Amino acid sequence: QVQLQESGPGLVKPSQTLSLTCAVSGASISRGSNYWSWIRQPAGKGLEWIGRIYTTGSSDYNPPLKSRVSISADTSKNQFTLKLNSVTAADTAVYYCAREASEASYGMDVWGQGTTVTVSS
Amino acid sequence: QSVLTQPPSVSAAPGQKVTISCSGSSSNIGNNYVSWYLQLPGTAPKLLIYDNNKRPSGIPDRFSGSKSGTSATLGITGLQTGDEANYYCGTWDASLNAKVFGGGTKLTVL
């Protein structure tokens, strides 16, 4: 059974870098044809895809965030990390990690429980 | 402003059927598979439909999906109060080179 678990600071100061990690169990992030993604959701609003990393290490990012985002993988720990720099209050949201499964034509079939990040001084 | 357009809300009585639409363009729905997600309050989204009309194991056949041109539709029959949730469509957009979602539809079972 594949499980994802987000971790990281719940409070980040404006202009600083938000860093979150997604620990994966039950599947290897370096094998197969899956993507490993980050999605966020401001309170009371819809889902926004942030970006993803492939098993080869290549990544895609949402254009509005591309200049501030990086996603990397640590295959030895089977986890992947989101970094979002120069944050503002608009980056306050629940952040989810998810698997985009090749068997589901890259539908997001497994999600973490989400972690709330607040940007405030 | 979401790339994919969904109605903000739909409602129906228990036992009835409801459909939720998702409208896009040729760069997204028109040439890519659509997925649907259910999100109960305070929880992570859950995959309901992938490949336009396939259900992951464990999803009852009360849920169905279809696609025609640049629009997709989620259907739910035999509505239950437990179906009250927000529903999102999603797909890949080849012009943006990004995953896109609809704005979400809140289902109320009256």
CSV table of C-alpha atoms in Angstrom, one decimal:
chain,number,residue,atom,x,y,z
A,1,GLN,CA,0.0,0.0,0.0
A,2,VAL,CA,1.5,3.3,-1.1
A,3,GLN,CA,1.5,6.1,1.4
A,4,LEU,CA,2.7,9.7,1.3
A,5,GLN,CA,3.4,11.9,4.2
A,6,GLU,CA,4.2,15.7,4.1
A,7,SER,CA,6.4,17.4,6.6
A,8,GLY,CA,7.8,20.8,7.2
A,9,PRO,CA,7.4,24.1,9.0
A,10,GLY,CA,3.8,25.3,9.5
A,11,LEU,CA,4.9,28.9,9.6
A,12,VAL,CA,7.2,30.7,7.2
A,13,LYS,CA,8.1,34.4,7.2
A,14,PRO,CA,7.4,36.6,4.1
A,15,SER,CA,10.3,36.7,1.6
A,16,GLN,CA,11.7,33.4,3.0
A,17,THR,CA,11.8,30.0,1.4
A,18,LEU,CA,9.1,27.4,2.1
A,19,SER,CA,10.5,23.9,2.2
A,20,LEU,CA,8.4,20.7,2.5
A,21,THR,CA,9.3,17.1,2.2
A,22,CYS,CA,7.1,14.2,1.1
A,23,ALA,CA,8.1,10.8,2.4
A,24,VAL,CA,7.0,7.9,0.3
A,25,SER,CA,6.4,4.3,1.5
A,26,GLY,CA,5.2,1.3,-0.4
A,27,ALA,CA,6.7,2.5,-3.7
A,28,SER,CA,10.0,3.7,-5.0
A,29,ILE,CA,10.2,7.2,-6.4
A,30,SER,CA,13.2,6.1,-8.6
A,31,ARG,CA,11.5,3.2,-10.3
A,32,GLY,CA,8.5,2.9,-12.6
A,33,SER,CA,6.8,5.5,-14.7
A,34,ASN,CA,5.2,7.6,-12.1
A,35,TYR,CA,5.4,11.3,-11.4
A,36,TRP,CA,5.6,12.7,-7.8
A,37,SER,CA,3.7,16.0,-7.5
A,38,TRP,CA,2.9,18.9,-5.2
A,39,ILE,CA,-0.5,20.6,-5.2
A,40,ARG,CA,-1.8,23.3,-2.9
A,41,GLN,CA,-5.1,24.6,-1.8
A,42,PRO,CA,-5.7,28.0,-0.1
A,43,ALA,CA,-8.4,27.9,2.5
A,44,GLY,CA,-11.9,27.8,0.9
A,45,LYS,CA,-10.4,27.7,-2.6
A,46,GLY,CA,-9.7,25.1,-5.3
A,47,LEU,CA,-6.7,23.0,-6.1
A,48,GLU,CA,-3.5,24.4,-7.7
A,49,TRP,CA,-0.9,22.1,-9.2
A,50,ILE,CA,2.6,23.3,-8.3
A,51,GLY,CA,4.8,20.9,-10.2
A,52,ARG,CA,6.2,17.3,-10.3
A,53,ILE,CA,9.3,15.3,-10.6
A,54,TYR,CA,9.7,12.1,-12.7
A,55,THR,CA,11.6,9.0,-11.7
A,56,THR,CA,14.6,10.2,-13.9
A,57,GLY,CA,14.7,13.4,-11.9
A,58,SER,CA,13.3,15.7,-14.6
A,59,SER,CA,10.6,18.1,-13.4
A,60,ASP,CA,7.7,20.2,-14.7
A,61,TYR,CA,6.4,23.4,-13.0
A,62,ASN,CA,3.3,25.5,-13.1
A,63,PRO,CA,4.2,28.5,-15.2
A,64,PRO,CA,3.0,31.2,-12.7
A,65,LEU,CA,5.2,29.6,-10.0
A,66,LYS,CA,8.1,28.4,-12.2
A,67,SER,CA,10.5,31.2,-11.3
A,68,ARG,CA,10.1,30.5,-7.5
A,69,VAL,CA,9.8,26.7,-7.4
A,70,SER,CA,12.1,23.7,-7.4
A,71,ILE,CA,11.3,20.1,-6.7
A,72,SER,CA,14.1,17.6,-6.0
A,73,ALA,CA,14.3,14.0,-5.0
A,74,ASP,CA,16.4,12.1,-2.4
A,75,THR,CA,16.2,8.5,-3.7
A,76,SER,CA,18.3,7.2,-0.7
A,77,LYS,CA,15.5,8.3,1.6
A,78,ASN,CA,12.7,7.8,-0.9
A,79,GLN,CA,11.4,11.3,-0.5
A,80,PHE,CA,11.0,14.4,-2.6
A,81,THR,CA,11.1,18.0,-1.6
A,82,LEU,CA,9.4,21.2,-2.6
A,83,LYS,CA,11.1,24.6,-2.3
A,84,LEU,CA,9.2,27.8,-2.9
A,85,ASN,CA,11.2,31.0,-2.5
A,86,SER,CA,10.2,34.6,-1.9
A,87,VAL,CA,6.9,33.6,-0.3
A,88,THR,CA,4.1,36.0,0.4
A,89,ALA,CA,0.8,35.7,2.2
A,90,ALA,CA,-0.7,34.4,-1.1
A,91,ASP,CA,1.3,31.2,-0.6
A,92,THR,CA,-0.6,30.4,2.6
A,93,ALA,CA,-2.3,27.1,1.8
A,94,VAL,CA,-2.7,23.4,2.6
A,95,TYR,CA,0.1,21.7,0.6
A,96,TYR,CA,-0.4,18.1,-0.6
A,97,CYS,CA,2.0,15.7,-2.2
A,98,ALA,CA,0.6,13.1,-4.6
A,99,ARG,CA,1.5,10.3,-7.0
A,100,GLU,CA,0.6,10.7,-10.7
A,101,ALA,CA,0.3,7.1,-11.6
A,102,SER,CA,1.2,5.8,-15.1
A,103,GLU,CA,-1.4,3.1,-14.6
A,104,ALA,CA,-4.1,5.8,-14.2
A,105,SER,CA,-2.9,7.9,-17.1
A,106,TYR,CA,-1.3,10.2,-14.6
A,107,GLY,CA,-4.3,10.7,-12.5
A,108,MET,CA,-3.4,11.4,-8.9
A,109,ASP,CA,-4.2,8.1,-7.2
A,110,VAL,CA,-2.4,8.5,-3.9
A,111,TRP,CA,-2.4,11.7,-1.8
A,112,GLY,CA,-0.7,12.7,1.4
A,113,GLN,CA,-2.9,14.0,4.2
A,114,GLY,CA,-1.8,17.6,3.5
A,115,THR,CA,0.1,20.1,5.7
A,116,THR,CA,-0.9,23.7,6.4
A,117,VAL,CA,1.6,26.4,5.7
A,118,THR,CA,1.0,29.9,6.9
A,119,VAL,CA,3.1,32.8,5.6
A,120,SER,CA,3.2,35.5,8.3
A,121,SER,CA,5.7,37.6,10.2
B,1,GLN,CA,-9.7,31.9,-12.8
B,2,SER,CA,-9.4,28.2,-13.5
B,3,VAL,CA,-8.5,26.8,-16.9
B,4,LEU,CA,-11.3,24.2,-16.6
B,5,THR,CA,-14.8,25.5,-16.0
B,6,GLN,CA,-17.1,23.7,-13.5
B,7,PRO,CA,-20.4,24.9,-12.0
B,8,PRO,CA,-19.8,26.2,-8.5
B,9,SER,CA,-22.6,24.1,-7.1
B,10,VAL,CA,-25.2,21.4,-7.9
B,11,SER,CA,-27.8,19.8,-5.7
B,12,ALA,CA,-30.2,16.9,-5.8
B,13,ALA,CA,-32.3,14.8,-3.5
B,14,PRO,CA,-31.1,11.5,-2.0
B,15,GLY,CA,-31.5,8.6,-4.4
B,16,GLN,CA,-31.5,10.9,-7.5
B,17,LYS,CA,-28.9,11.4,-10.2
B,18,VAL,CA,-26.7,14.4,-10.7
B,19,THR,CA,-24.1,15.4,-13.3
B,20,ILE,CA,-21.2,17.8,-13.0
B,21,SER,CA,-19.7,19.3,-16.1
B,22,CYS,CA,-16.1,20.3,-16.8
B,23,SER,CA,-15.4,22.5,-19.8
B,24,GLY,CA,-12.0,23.1,-21.4
B,25,SER,CA,-10.3,23.4,-24.7
B,26,SER,CA,-8.4,21.5,-27.3
B,27,SER,CA,-5.1,22.0,-25.4
B,28,ASN,CA,-6.4,20.2,-22.4
B,29,ILE,CA,-9.6,18.1,-22.3
B,30,GLY,CA,-9.8,17.9,-26.1
B,31,ASN,CA,-6.5,15.9,-26.3
B,32,ASN,CA,-5.9,14.5,-22.9
B,33,TYR,CA,-7.4,12.1,-20.4
B,34,VAL,CA,-9.6,13.6,-17.7
B,35,SER,CA,-9.6,12.6,-14.0
B,36,TRP,CA,-12.2,13.4,-11.3
B,37,TYR,CA,-11.5,13.9,-7.6
B,38,LEU,CA,-13.8,14.0,-4.6
B,39,GLN,CA,-12.8,16.1,-1.6
B,40,LEU,CA,-14.7,15.7,1.7
B,41,PRO,CA,-14.3,18.6,4.1
B,42,GLY,CA,-11.0,18.7,5.8
B,43,THR,CA,-9.5,15.8,3.9
B,44,ALA,CA,-7.3,15.2,0.9
B,45,PRO,CA,-8.8,14.8,-2.6
B,46,LYS,CA,-9.5,11.2,-3.7
B,47,LEU,CA,-9.3,9.9,-7.2
B,48,LEU,CA,-12.8,8.9,-8.5
B,49,ILE,CA,-12.3,8.6,-12.2
B,50,TYR,CA,-9.3,8.4,-14.5
B,51,ASP,CA,-8.9,7.9,-18.3
B,52,ASN,CA,-12.2,9.8,-18.7
B,53,ASN,CA,-14.3,7.0,-17.5
B,54,LYS,CA,-12.4,4.4,-15.5
B,55,ARG,CA,-12.9,3.8,-11.8
B,56,PRO,CA,-10.1,2.9,-9.4
B,57,SER,CA,-10.7,-0.2,-7.3
B,58,GLY,CA,-13.1,0.5,-4.5
B,59,ILE,CA,-15.0,3.3,-6.2
B,60,PRO,CA,-18.6,2.2,-6.6
B,61,ASP,CA,-20.2,2.1,-10.0
B,62,ARG,CA,-22.6,4.8,-8.9
B,63,PHE,CA,-19.8,7.1,-10.2
B,64,SER,CA,-19.3,7.4,-13.9
B,65,GLY,CA,-17.3,9.6,-16.2
B,66,SER,CA,-17.6,10.6,-19.9
B,67,LYS,CA,-15.9,12.9,-22.3
B,68,SER,CA,-17.0,14.5,-25.6
B,69,GLY,CA,-14.8,17.0,-27.4
B,70,THR,CA,-13.6,19.6,-25.0
B,71,SER,CA,-16.0,18.8,-22.2
B,72,ALA,CA,-16.2,16.1,-19.6
B,73,THR,CA,-19.0,15.0,-17.3
B,74,LEU,CA,-19.1,13.2,-13.9
B,75,GLY,CA,-22.3,11.4,-13.1
B,76,ILE,CA,-23.4,10.2,-9.7
B,77,THR,CA,-26.5,8.0,-9.3
B,78,GLY,CA,-28.3,6.9,-6.2
B,79,LEU,CA,-27.2,10.0,-4.3
B,80,GLN,CA,-26.4,9.6,-0.6
B,81,THR,CA,-25.8,12.2,2.0
B,82,GLY,CA,-22.2,11.0,2.3
B,83,ASP,CA,-21.7,12.1,-1.3
B,84,GLU,CA,-21.8,15.8,-0.2
B,85,ALA,CA,-18.4,17.1,-1.1
B,86,ASN,CA,-16.4,19.2,-3.5
B,87,TYR,CA,-15.7,17.6,-6.9
B,88,TYR,CA,-12.8,18.6,-9.1
B,89,CYS,CA,-11.9,17.7,-12.7
B,90,GLY,CA,-8.3,17.7,-13.8
B,91,THR,CA,-6.2,17.0,-16.9
B,92,TRP,CA,-2.9,18.0,-18.6
B,93,ASP,CA,-2.7,21.2,-20.6
B,94,ALA,CA,-0.3,20.9,-23.5
B,95,SER,CA,-0.1,24.7,-24.1
B,96,LEU,CA,0.7,25.5,-20.5
B,97,ASN,CA,2.8,22.3,-20.0
B,98,ALA,CA,1.0,22.0,-16.7
B,99,LYS,CA,-1.6,20.0,-14.9
B,100,VAL,CA,-4.9,22.0,-14.6
B,101,PHE,CA,-8.0,21.7,-12.4
B,102,GLY,CA,-11.5,23.0,-12.5
B,103,GLY,CA,-12.6,25.4,-9.8
B,104,GLY,CA,-14.5,22.7,-8.1
B,105,THR,CA,-18.2,21.9,-7.7
B,106,LYS,CA,-19.9,21.6,-4.3
B,107,LEU,CA,-22.5,18.9,-4.3
B,108,THR,CA,-25.4,19.3,-1.9
B,109,VAL,CA,-27.7,16.3,-1.3
B,110,LEU,CA,-30.9,17.9,-0.1
